[in-house]
Amino acid sequence: MEIPIKTLWIQVLERLQLELSRPTFETWIKTASAERLENNCLVILTPNPFARNWLQKYYINTIARVVQDILGHPVEIYFTVAQGDEISFLNEGELTQAVPIPNNILENASKSKTITSELNYKYVFSRFVVGANNRMAHAASLAVAESPGREFNPLFLCGGVGLGKTHLMQAIGHYRRENYSDSKIFYVSCEQFTNDLITAIRNDNRQGFREHYRAADVLLVDDIQFIEGKESTQEEFFHTFNTLYEAGKQVIIASDRPPNQIPRLQERLCSRFSMGLIADIQAPDLETRMAILQKKAEYENIILPKDVIEYIALNYTSNIRELEGALIRAVAYISIWGLAMTVENLVPVLQPKTEKLPATPEAILSVVADALNVSIEDLKSNSRRREISWARQIGMYLMRQHTDLSLPRIGEVFGGKDHTTVIYSCDKITQLQESDRTLVQTLRQLSDRINMTSSQK
Ligand SMILES: Nc1ncnc2c1ncn2[C@@H]1O[C@H](COP(=O)(O)OP(=O)(O)OP(=O)(O)O)[C@@H](O)[C@H]1O
């Protein structure tokens, strides 16, 4: 029998109070409450959109784990906002991705999910800042939006992490929808395409899968690099691509590298990806980064002094997502502590990425344990269980990045390991990043959390 929701939430709070730092607990957790628990979905009420987005981004896994421990089975966590209690400097869901609860989520919780994703309403051409780094990709996207299925088919957008590929491809989708409302726009990540295929195979419904994807007028496929080595997905995608192409339908693909650098990609797919236009996006220059911040601030109704814009833009150079993250942190910090928006006030929260932050070993252990679902004791233990030694290696790498501790001292923090173990772990994680974008993203998120934990101290 389920325990009453109030009792559940009291227990969750008791557990989280012990696990999280005091400012984190007081600011984000204590202000939230459990609203409903139905069909293994727990809806958590938050005081404003900002708190909702913050919890969704940084604490959803922690809360889900604690709730699962208490109930003895997994639950899906959804965050919602108390009505009429908006934070003044934010519009609903503006600064980070909104996390709406579909009306029928509780009823449908046990049913299967829809096959393609929705477009993010913010990813439109008017919100995209054009600079030298993305001019060609932008022009090509606009051309494809106006005349799909013509000369740039497929359009292959490539560039490093967080540089605007998804934004541009979705802008094409929005443009078509706005101007041709009956146009069928399908946006899907490569991972989702694979999952849909697996589900179709499991349900013996491969035909349904094919009919669905081949009905698209414009097919947008994100992060295609993850198709590497997935033979069945490549096979299916090849046929989907051919069918759409021959019917004059537009295909747009985004990737963190050009087709010929995607390992274990079938030759025939590589050549098809290359037969339209490959448009790459580079890291933005200072002026473009400042213009992006300025535009974001305008959309969010935030007044940002010029020197603050310049300070952020100077310190976040290679990834626009990080640039936006810095703006979010700045606004949150200023708002929570009631400070003026000045460079001096922002220095503690916007440390340049290249500087080592004064993170404590305990904070790093706690962030890694929390994010990778192991305990701090596990990290310090001699256990060779795969997930524990993986978390330990990541922890050692991050400790090397974020502290000035010597290798032997890092070994000690992890329960008395030899310094050669630390070297091995750091080298391994460094090397893996060359081929594993997911790992790069995970490390970036963990670093952000470590920085945040440090700045909250
Ligand atoms: N030129 C730009 N103007 C305004 N915002 C931008 C621009 N480029 C990127 N952004 C913003 O930066 C964030 C990251 O962009 P996006 O998700 O499109 O990157 P990506 O290249 O697809 O990254 P990934 O490789 O991680 O999938 C988004 O919020 C996007 O709106």
Short mmCIF file of C-alpha atoms and ligand atoms in Angstrom, two decimals:
data_model
loop_
_atom_site.label_atom_id
_atom_site.label_comp_id
_atom_site.label_asym_id
_atom_site.label_seq_id
_atom_site.Cartn_x
_atom_site.Cartn_y
_atom_site.Cartn_z
CA MET A 1 0.00 0.00 0.00
CA GLU A 2 1.29 3.50 -0.90
CA ILE A 3 2.10 5.77 2.02
CA PRO A 4 0.19 9.09 2.25
CA ILE A 5 1.81 11.77 0.14
CA LYS A 6 2.47 14.06 3.11
CA THR A 7 4.33 11.32 4.96
CA LEU A 8 6.26 10.51 1.81
CA TRP A 9 7.34 14.10 1.35
CA ILE A 10 8.39 14.45 5.00
CA GLN A 11 10.61 11.42 4.59
CA VAL A 12 12.02 12.76 1.31
CA LEU A 13 12.85 16.07 3.02
CA GLU A 14 14.51 14.30 5.94
CA ARG A 15 16.71 12.32 3.56
CA LEU A 16 17.59 15.24 1.31
CA GLN A 17 18.42 17.46 4.26
CA LEU A 18 21.14 15.00 5.18
CA GLU A 19 22.43 14.59 1.64
CA LEU A 20 22.49 18.13 0.29
CA SER A 21 24.26 21.27 1.40
CA ARG A 22 22.24 23.61 3.58
CA PRO A 23 21.88 26.44 1.01
CA THR A 24 20.83 23.95 -1.64
CA PHE A 25 18.29 22.35 0.65
CA GLU A 26 16.90 25.64 1.93
CA THR A 27 16.75 27.33 -1.48
CA TRP A 28 15.45 24.61 -3.74
CA ILE A 29 14.08 21.66 -1.81
CA LYS A 30 12.40 23.15 1.23
CA THR A 31 10.38 25.53 -0.90
CA ALA A 32 8.89 22.67 -2.93
CA SER A 33 6.14 20.27 -1.93
CA ALA A 34 4.65 17.03 -3.20
CA GLU A 35 1.33 17.56 -4.93
CA ARG A 36 0.16 14.24 -6.34
CA LEU A 37 1.30 10.66 -6.57
CA GLU A 38 -0.59 8.63 -9.14
CA ASN A 39 0.33 5.84 -11.51
CA ASN A 40 3.94 5.95 -10.31
CA CYS A 41 4.23 9.65 -11.16
CA LEU A 42 5.09 12.10 -8.42
CA VAL A 43 4.19 15.72 -9.18
CA ILE A 44 6.21 18.25 -7.19
CA LEU A 45 4.97 21.79 -6.76
CA THR A 46 7.64 24.50 -6.98
CA PRO A 47 7.27 28.19 -6.08
CA ASN A 48 8.24 29.63 -9.47
CA PRO A 49 9.41 28.65 -12.96
CA PHE A 50 13.01 29.25 -12.08
CA ALA A 51 12.93 26.84 -9.13
CA ARG A 52 11.12 24.31 -11.29
CA ASN A 53 13.75 24.49 -14.00
CA TRP A 54 16.59 24.36 -11.52
CA LEU A 55 15.20 21.28 -9.78
CA GLN A 56 14.52 19.63 -13.12
CA LYS A 57 18.04 20.29 -14.29
CA TYR A 58 20.08 19.47 -11.20
CA TYR A 59 18.08 17.51 -8.65
CA ILE A 60 15.60 15.31 -10.47
CA ASN A 61 17.80 12.22 -10.23
CA THR A 62 18.52 12.75 -6.56
CA ILE A 63 14.84 13.17 -5.74
CA ALA A 64 13.87 10.18 -7.90
CA ARG A 65 16.45 8.01 -6.15
CA VAL A 66 15.31 9.01 -2.68
CA VAL A 67 11.64 8.50 -3.53
CA GLN A 68 12.43 5.10 -5.00
CA ASP A 69 14.33 4.13 -1.84
CA ILE A 70 11.35 5.07 0.30
CA LEU A 71 8.63 3.54 -1.87
CA GLY A 72 10.61 0.54 -2.98
CA HIS A 73 9.85 1.09 -6.66
CA PRO A 74 10.80 3.68 -9.29
CA VAL A 75 8.61 6.70 -9.94
CA GLU A 76 8.67 9.38 -12.61
CA ILE A 77 9.15 12.88 -11.24
CA TYR A 78 7.40 15.92 -12.69
CA PHE A 79 7.72 19.51 -11.53
CA THR A 80 5.01 22.10 -11.75
CA VAL A 81 4.65 25.72 -10.68
CA ALA A 82 2.31 27.21 -8.11
CA GLN A 83 -0.14 29.34 -10.07
CA GLY A 84 0.12 33.12 -9.95
CA ASP A 85 3.52 33.04 -8.30
CA GLU A 86 5.88 33.99 -11.09
CA ILE A 87 9.32 35.34 -10.42
CA SER A 88 9.50 38.90 -11.63
CA PHE A 89 12.47 38.76 -13.96
CA LEU A 90 11.43 35.64 -15.77
CA ASN A 91 8.68 34.76 -18.13
CA GLU A 92 7.27 31.30 -17.85
CA GLY A 93 9.92 28.78 -18.82
CA GLU A 94 12.02 31.34 -20.62
CA LEU A 95 15.52 30.98 -19.32
CA THR A 96 15.81 27.25 -19.45
CA GLN A 97 13.72 24.71 -21.16
CA ALA A 98 10.21 24.60 -19.76
CA VAL A 99 9.14 21.33 -18.24
CA PRO A 100 5.41 21.24 -18.77
CA ILE A 101 3.35 18.39 -17.47
CA PRO A 102 1.16 17.22 -20.28
CA ASN A 103 -2.49 17.33 -19.19
CA ASN A 104 -2.90 13.64 -19.58
CA ILE A 105 0.48 12.57 -18.24
CA LEU A 106 -0.93 10.81 -15.22
CA GLU A 107 -3.55 8.97 -17.20
CA ASN A 108 -1.03 8.01 -19.85
CA ALA A 109 1.90 7.26 -17.61
CA SER A 110 1.83 3.60 -18.30
CA LYS A 111 1.14 3.95 -22.01
CA SER A 112 3.83 4.32 -24.66
CA LYS A 113 5.31 7.70 -25.54
CA THR A 114 4.82 9.57 -28.84
CA ILE A 115 7.29 8.79 -31.55
CA THR A 116 8.74 12.21 -32.46
CA SER A 117 9.66 15.17 -30.28
CA GLU A 118 8.15 18.61 -30.22
CA LEU A 119 10.08 21.67 -31.34
CA ASN A 120 11.39 24.07 -28.73
CA TYR A 121 9.44 27.32 -29.20
CA LYS A 122 12.59 29.36 -28.57
CA TYR A 123 14.54 27.86 -31.47
CA VAL A 124 13.34 30.20 -34.20
CA PHE A 125 15.28 32.25 -36.76
CA SER A 126 14.42 35.53 -35.07
CA ARG A 127 16.22 34.43 -31.89
CA PHE A 128 19.31 33.25 -33.73
CA VAL A 129 22.24 35.65 -33.82
CA VAL A 130 24.18 35.50 -37.07
CA GLY A 131 27.95 35.94 -36.91
CA ALA A 132 30.98 34.99 -38.95
CA ASN A 133 31.00 31.59 -37.22
CA ASN A 134 27.58 30.48 -38.46
CA ARG A 135 26.77 32.69 -41.44
CA MET A 136 26.82 29.95 -44.02
CA ALA A 137 24.89 27.46 -41.87
CA HIS A 138 22.29 30.14 -41.21
CA ALA A 139 21.95 31.10 -44.88
CA ALA A 140 21.66 27.47 -45.93
CA SER A 141 19.03 26.81 -43.24
CA LEU A 142 17.01 29.78 -44.38
CA ALA A 143 17.23 28.63 -48.00
CA VAL A 144 16.06 25.15 -47.01
CA ALA A 145 13.23 26.60 -44.92
CA GLU A 146 12.03 28.60 -47.91
CA SER A 147 12.53 25.90 -50.55
CA PRO A 148 12.84 22.45 -49.02
CA GLY A 149 13.82 19.45 -51.09
CA ARG A 150 15.76 21.50 -53.64
CA GLU A 151 19.49 22.01 -53.90
CA PHE A 152 20.61 21.53 -50.29
CA ASN A 153 19.29 18.05 -49.66
CA PRO A 154 20.29 16.80 -47.23
CA LEU A 155 21.47 19.79 -45.26
CA PHE A 156 24.14 18.50 -42.90
CA LEU A 157 24.87 20.90 -40.03
CA CYS A 158 27.99 20.14 -38.08
CA GLY A 159 29.94 21.79 -35.32
CA GLY A 160 31.06 21.44 -31.72
CA VAL A 161 28.85 21.02 -28.69
CA GLY A 162 26.36 23.77 -27.92
CA LEU A 163 27.00 25.92 -30.98
CA GLY A 164 23.46 26.15 -32.37
CA LYS A 165 22.90 23.15 -34.63
CA THR A 166 19.66 22.12 -32.93
CA HIS A 167 18.50 25.72 -32.83
CA LEU A 168 19.00 26.16 -36.57
CA MET A 169 17.43 22.87 -37.58
CA GLN A 170 14.40 23.50 -35.41
CA ALA A 171 14.12 27.02 -36.82
CA ILE A 172 13.61 25.41 -40.23
CA GLY A 173 10.85 23.28 -38.73
CA HIS A 174 9.14 26.30 -37.17
CA TYR A 175 9.35 28.27 -40.39
CA ARG A 176 7.68 25.50 -42.36
CA ARG A 177 4.97 25.00 -39.75
CA GLU A 178 4.20 28.69 -39.55
CA ASN A 179 4.03 29.20 -43.29
CA TYR A 180 2.66 25.82 -44.35
CA SER A 181 0.53 24.56 -41.51
CA ASP A 182 -0.16 21.18 -43.11
CA SER A 183 3.54 20.45 -43.55
CA LYS A 184 4.62 17.37 -41.58
CA ILE A 185 7.74 18.26 -39.63
CA PHE A 186 9.41 15.47 -37.70
CA TYR A 187 12.21 16.31 -35.30
CA VAL A 188 13.95 13.39 -33.70
CA SER A 189 17.28 12.68 -32.05
CA CYS A 190 19.29 9.79 -33.39
CA GLU A 191 18.87 8.11 -30.03
CA GLN A 192 15.11 8.41 -30.25
CA PHE A 193 15.09 7.09 -33.80
CA THR A 194 17.00 4.05 -32.53
CA ASN A 195 14.68 3.60 -29.55
CA ASP A 196 11.62 3.88 -31.78
CA LEU A 197 13.09 1.24 -34.03
CA ILE A 198 13.79 -1.07 -31.10
CA THR A 199 10.24 -0.59 -29.83
CA ALA A 200 8.85 -1.27 -33.31
CA ILE A 201 10.90 -4.45 -33.60
CA ARG A 202 9.84 -5.54 -30.12
CA ASN A 203 6.18 -4.91 -30.94
CA ASP A 204 6.54 -6.49 -34.35
CA ASN A 205 5.52 -3.19 -35.91
CA ARG A 206 8.39 -2.31 -38.21
CA GLN A 207 5.93 -1.36 -40.90
CA GLY A 208 4.28 1.21 -38.60
CA PHE A 209 7.69 2.69 -37.84
CA ARG A 210 8.50 2.98 -41.55
CA GLU A 211 5.15 4.48 -42.44
CA HIS A 212 5.54 7.04 -39.68
CA TYR A 213 8.98 8.30 -40.63
CA ARG A 214 8.42 8.11 -44.35
CA ALA A 215 5.37 10.37 -44.07
CA ALA A 216 7.55 13.36 -43.13
CA ASP A 217 7.76 16.39 -45.40
CA VAL A 218 10.78 17.60 -43.48
CA LEU A 219 12.77 15.17 -41.34
CA LEU A 220 15.15 16.70 -38.80
CA VAL A 221 17.57 14.25 -37.21
CA ASP A 222 19.76 15.50 -34.40
CA ASP A 223 23.07 14.12 -33.12
CA ILE A 224 23.43 11.64 -35.97
CA GLN A 225 26.97 10.82 -34.79
CA PHE A 226 25.37 8.44 -32.30
CA ILE A 227 24.41 6.20 -35.20
CA GLU A 228 28.00 4.95 -35.32
CA GLY A 229 28.23 1.20 -35.22
CA LYS A 230 24.43 0.71 -34.95
CA GLU A 231 23.93 -1.52 -37.95
CA SER A 232 20.14 -1.94 -37.82
CA THR A 233 19.56 1.76 -37.25
CA GLN A 234 21.86 2.60 -40.16
CA GLU A 235 20.08 0.12 -42.38
CA GLU A 236 16.65 1.54 -41.50
CA PHE A 237 17.80 5.13 -41.74
CA PHE A 238 19.30 4.47 -45.16
CA HIS A 239 15.93 3.34 -46.50
CA THR A 240 14.03 6.15 -44.78
CA PHE A 241 16.46 8.63 -46.25
CA ASN A 242 16.16 7.21 -49.76
CA THR A 243 12.38 7.16 -49.69
CA LEU A 244 12.17 10.76 -48.52
CA TYR A 245 14.87 11.97 -50.87
CA GLU A 246 13.30 10.35 -53.90
CA ALA A 247 9.95 11.88 -52.98
CA GLY A 248 11.57 15.34 -52.92
CA LYS A 249 11.22 15.64 -49.14
CA GLN A 250 13.85 17.52 -47.17
CA VAL A 251 16.23 15.86 -44.71
CA ILE A 252 18.27 17.92 -42.26
CA ILE A 253 20.90 16.28 -40.14
CA ALA A 254 22.97 17.64 -37.27
CA SER A 255 26.21 16.16 -36.02
CA ASP A 256 29.18 17.16 -33.92
CA ARG A 257 31.49 16.19 -36.79
CA PRO A 258 31.39 15.81 -40.59
CA PRO A 259 30.11 12.52 -42.07
CA ASN A 260 33.56 11.23 -42.99
CA GLN A 261 34.68 11.54 -39.38
CA ILE A 262 31.86 9.49 -37.93
CA PRO A 263 33.44 6.13 -37.17
CA ARG A 264 31.73 2.93 -38.22
CA LEU A 265 29.30 4.72 -40.53
CA GLN A 266 28.30 2.72 -43.60
CA GLU A 267 29.97 4.08 -46.72
CA ARG A 268 26.64 4.48 -48.53
CA LEU A 269 25.23 6.58 -45.68
CA CYS A 270 28.38 8.67 -45.52
CA SER A 271 28.10 9.45 -49.21
CA ARG A 272 24.41 10.31 -48.93
CA PHE A 273 25.04 12.62 -45.98
CA SER A 274 27.65 14.41 -48.07
CA MET A 275 25.70 14.81 -51.27
CA GLY A 276 23.77 17.95 -50.30
CA LEU A 277 25.47 20.68 -48.35
CA ILE A 278 27.70 20.28 -45.31
CA ALA A 279 27.60 23.55 -43.39
CA ASP A 280 29.75 23.85 -40.32
CA ILE A 281 29.38 26.12 -37.31
CA GLN A 282 32.45 27.36 -35.48
CA ALA A 283 32.82 28.84 -32.01
CA PRO A 284 31.52 32.44 -31.97
CA ASP A 285 33.82 35.45 -31.67
CA LEU A 286 33.53 37.95 -28.82
CA GLU A 287 31.12 40.29 -30.62
CA THR A 288 28.79 37.44 -31.53
CA ARG A 289 28.85 36.10 -27.97
CA MET A 290 27.99 39.54 -26.65
CA ALA A 291 25.19 39.89 -29.18
CA ILE A 292 23.81 36.49 -28.14
CA LEU A 293 23.80 37.48 -24.47
CA GLN A 294 22.19 40.79 -25.30
CA LYS A 295 19.44 39.09 -27.27
CA LYS A 296 18.79 36.50 -24.56
CA ALA A 297 18.59 39.22 -21.95
CA GLU A 298 16.11 41.18 -24.05
CA TYR A 299 13.87 38.15 -24.46
CA GLU A 300 13.97 37.49 -20.72
CA ASN A 301 13.41 41.15 -19.80
CA ILE A 302 16.66 41.26 -17.92
CA ILE A 303 18.67 44.45 -17.83
CA LEU A 304 22.32 43.55 -18.25
CA PRO A 305 24.96 46.28 -18.01
CA LYS A 306 27.42 46.28 -20.89
CA ASP A 307 30.41 45.43 -18.70
CA VAL A 308 28.56 42.41 -17.31
CA ILE A 309 27.81 41.22 -20.83
CA GLU A 310 31.44 41.65 -21.75
CA TYR A 311 32.64 39.90 -18.61
CA ILE A 312 30.47 36.85 -19.26
CA ALA A 313 31.32 36.78 -22.96
CA LEU A 314 35.03 37.01 -22.23
CA ASN A 315 34.94 34.10 -19.83
CA TYR A 316 32.72 31.68 -21.77
CA THR A 317 34.20 31.33 -25.19
CA SER A 318 33.62 28.00 -26.82
CA ASN A 319 30.08 26.86 -26.11
CA ILE A 320 26.90 28.93 -26.33
CA ARG A 321 25.05 26.62 -23.98
CA GLU A 322 27.67 27.38 -21.34
CA LEU A 323 27.36 31.07 -22.14
CA GLU A 324 23.62 30.83 -21.50
CA GLY A 325 24.26 28.76 -18.38
CA ALA A 326 26.47 31.54 -17.08
CA LEU A 327 23.69 34.07 -17.69
CA ILE A 328 21.20 31.85 -15.84
CA ARG A 329 23.57 31.45 -12.89
CA ALA A 330 24.22 35.18 -12.82
CA VAL A 331 20.52 36.03 -12.76
CA ALA A 332 19.76 33.37 -10.14
CA TYR A 333 22.60 34.45 -7.89
CA ILE A 334 21.74 38.13 -8.08
CA SER A 335 18.09 37.42 -7.48
CA ILE A 336 18.54 34.99 -4.58
CA TRP A 337 20.96 37.21 -2.69
CA GLY A 338 19.26 40.48 -3.65
CA LEU A 339 22.41 42.00 -5.15
CA ALA A 340 22.98 44.56 -7.88
CA MET A 341 23.94 43.20 -11.31
CA THR A 342 27.61 44.19 -11.30
CA VAL A 343 30.77 42.41 -12.36
CA GLU A 344 32.11 42.49 -8.79
CA ASN A 345 29.02 40.73 -7.46
CA LEU A 346 29.18 38.11 -10.18
CA VAL A 347 32.82 37.15 -9.85
CA PRO A 348 32.20 34.44 -7.21
CA VAL A 349 29.54 32.73 -9.32
CA LEU A 350 31.08 33.20 -12.77
CA GLN A 351 34.63 32.04 -12.32
CA PRO A 352 36.42 31.68 -15.64
CA LYS A 353 36.34 28.07 -16.72
CA THR A 354 40.08 27.94 -17.12
CA GLU A 355 40.74 28.76 -13.49
CA LYS A 356 40.71 26.01 -10.96
CA LEU A 357 37.90 26.63 -8.54
CA PRO A 358 38.38 26.16 -4.84
CA ALA A 359 36.14 23.11 -4.77
CA THR A 360 36.58 20.87 -1.76
CA PRO A 361 37.25 17.15 -2.20
CA GLU A 362 34.08 16.46 -0.19
CA ALA A 363 31.98 18.54 -2.57
CA ILE A 364 33.40 16.66 -5.55
CA LEU A 365 32.81 13.28 -3.92
CA SER A 366 29.28 14.29 -3.10
CA VAL A 367 28.46 15.60 -6.60
CA VAL A 368 29.91 12.52 -8.29
CA ALA A 369 28.23 10.09 -5.89
CA ASP A 370 24.93 11.88 -6.29
CA ALA A 371 25.02 12.09 -10.07
CA LEU A 372 26.29 8.59 -10.73
CA ASN A 373 24.11 6.87 -8.16
CA VAL A 374 26.82 5.45 -5.95
CA SER A 375 27.64 6.31 -2.35
CA ILE A 376 30.66 8.23 -1.09
CA GLU A 377 31.65 5.02 0.73
CA ASP A 378 31.60 3.22 -2.62
CA LEU A 379 33.94 5.80 -4.08
CA LYS A 380 36.37 5.29 -1.20
CA SER A 381 36.03 1.52 -1.20
CA ASN A 382 38.08 -1.06 -3.05
CA SER A 383 35.04 -2.35 -4.90
CA ARG A 384 35.73 -3.23 -8.51
CA ARG A 385 32.09 -3.23 -9.50
CA ARG A 386 31.93 -1.62 -12.93
CA GLU A 387 29.71 1.33 -12.07
CA ILE A 388 31.67 2.05 -8.90
CA SER A 389 35.11 2.02 -10.49
CA TRP A 390 33.75 4.12 -13.37
CA ALA A 391 32.40 6.70 -10.91
CA ARG A 392 35.70 6.60 -9.03
CA GLN A 393 37.67 7.28 -12.21
CA ILE A 394 35.43 10.20 -13.08
CA GLY A 395 35.75 11.51 -9.53
CA MET A 396 39.56 11.35 -9.66
CA TYR A 397 39.60 13.13 -13.00
CA LEU A 398 37.32 15.90 -11.72
CA MET A 399 39.33 16.27 -8.54
CA ARG A 400 42.43 16.79 -10.66
CA GLN A 401 40.56 19.44 -12.69
CA HIS A 402 38.96 21.32 -9.84
CA THR A 403 41.57 21.23 -7.08
CA ASP A 404 45.28 21.66 -6.61
CA LEU A 405 45.60 18.41 -4.70
CA SER A 406 48.63 16.28 -5.51
CA LEU A 407 48.12 12.86 -7.07
CA PRO A 408 48.95 10.99 -3.82
CA ARG A 409 46.55 13.24 -1.91
CA ILE A 410 43.76 12.50 -4.41
CA GLY A 411 44.53 8.81 -3.93
CA GLU A 412 44.12 9.29 -0.19
CA VAL A 413 40.76 11.03 -0.61
CA PHE A 414 39.54 7.97 -2.50
CA GLY A 415 40.27 5.67 0.43
CA GLY A 416 44.04 5.36 0.12
CA LYS A 417 44.54 4.50 -3.55
CA ASP A 418 48.00 4.62 -5.08
CA HIS A 419 48.90 7.71 -7.12
CA THR A 420 49.41 5.49 -10.21
CA THR A 421 45.72 4.59 -10.01
CA VAL A 422 44.89 8.30 -10.09
CA ILE A 423 47.14 8.84 -13.12
CA TYR A 424 45.57 5.88 -14.90
CA SER A 425 42.04 7.19 -14.21
CA CYS A 426 42.81 10.74 -15.36
CA ASP A 427 44.49 9.51 -18.54
CA LYS A 428 41.64 7.15 -19.30
CA ILE A 429 38.92 9.77 -18.87
CA THR A 430 40.94 12.29 -20.91
CA GLN A 431 41.36 9.83 -23.76
CA LEU A 432 37.76 8.66 -23.78
CA GLN A 433 36.54 12.21 -24.24
CA GLU A 434 38.03 12.24 -27.72
CA SER A 435 35.46 9.75 -28.93
CA ASP A 436 32.63 9.91 -26.41
CA ARG A 437 30.50 13.08 -26.61
CA THR A 438 28.12 11.81 -23.96
CA LEU A 439 31.02 11.57 -21.54
CA VAL A 440 32.06 15.12 -22.45
CA GLN A 441 28.55 16.33 -21.66
CA THR A 442 28.39 14.37 -18.40
CA LEU A 443 31.71 15.84 -17.27
CA ARG A 444 30.55 19.32 -18.19
CA GLN A 445 27.38 18.92 -16.15
CA LEU A 446 29.29 17.55 -13.18
CA SER A 447 31.79 20.42 -13.43
CA ASP A 448 28.92 22.90 -13.45
CA ARG A 449 27.48 21.32 -10.35
CA ILE A 450 30.84 21.33 -8.60
CA ASN A 451 31.28 25.00 -9.50
CA MET A 452 27.80 25.76 -8.25
CA THR A 453 28.31 23.90 -5.01
CA SER A 454 31.55 25.82 -4.48
CA SER A 455 29.97 29.17 -5.25
CA GLN A 456 27.11 28.50 -2.84
CA LYS A 457 29.52 28.00 0.06
N1 LIG B 1 23.71 32.02 -32.90
C1 LIG B 1 22.94 31.83 -31.83
N2 LIG B 1 22.09 32.79 -31.43
C2 LIG B 1 21.34 32.62 -30.32
N3 LIG B 1 21.35 31.51 -29.55
C3 LIG B 1 22.17 30.52 -29.93
C4 LIG B 1 23.00 30.62 -31.07
N4 LIG B 1 23.70 29.49 -31.19
C5 LIG B 1 23.33 28.72 -30.17
N5 LIG B 1 22.42 29.33 -29.41
C6 LIG B 1 21.79 28.81 -28.19
O1 LIG B 1 22.73 27.96 -27.54
C7 LIG B 1 22.10 26.84 -26.97
C8 LIG B 1 22.74 25.58 -27.50
O2 LIG B 1 22.42 25.47 -28.88
P1 LIG B 1 22.05 24.09 -29.56
O3 LIG B 1 21.32 23.20 -28.60
O4 LIG B 1 21.38 24.38 -30.83
O5 LIG B 1 23.50 23.50 -29.77
P2 LIG B 1 23.95 22.19 -30.52
O6 LIG B 1 25.00 22.62 -31.46
O7 LIG B 1 22.78 21.46 -31.08
O8 LIG B 1 24.60 21.37 -29.32
P3 LIG B 1 24.79 19.79 -29.12
O9 LIG B 1 25.92 19.37 -29.97
O10 LIG B 1 25.12 19.67 -27.67
O11 LIG B 1 23.50 19.10 -29.48
C9 LIG B 1 20.64 26.94 -27.32
O12 LIG B 1 19.93 27.47 -26.24
C10 LIG B 1 20.61 27.93 -28.50
O13 LIG B 1 19.41 28.68 -28.52
#
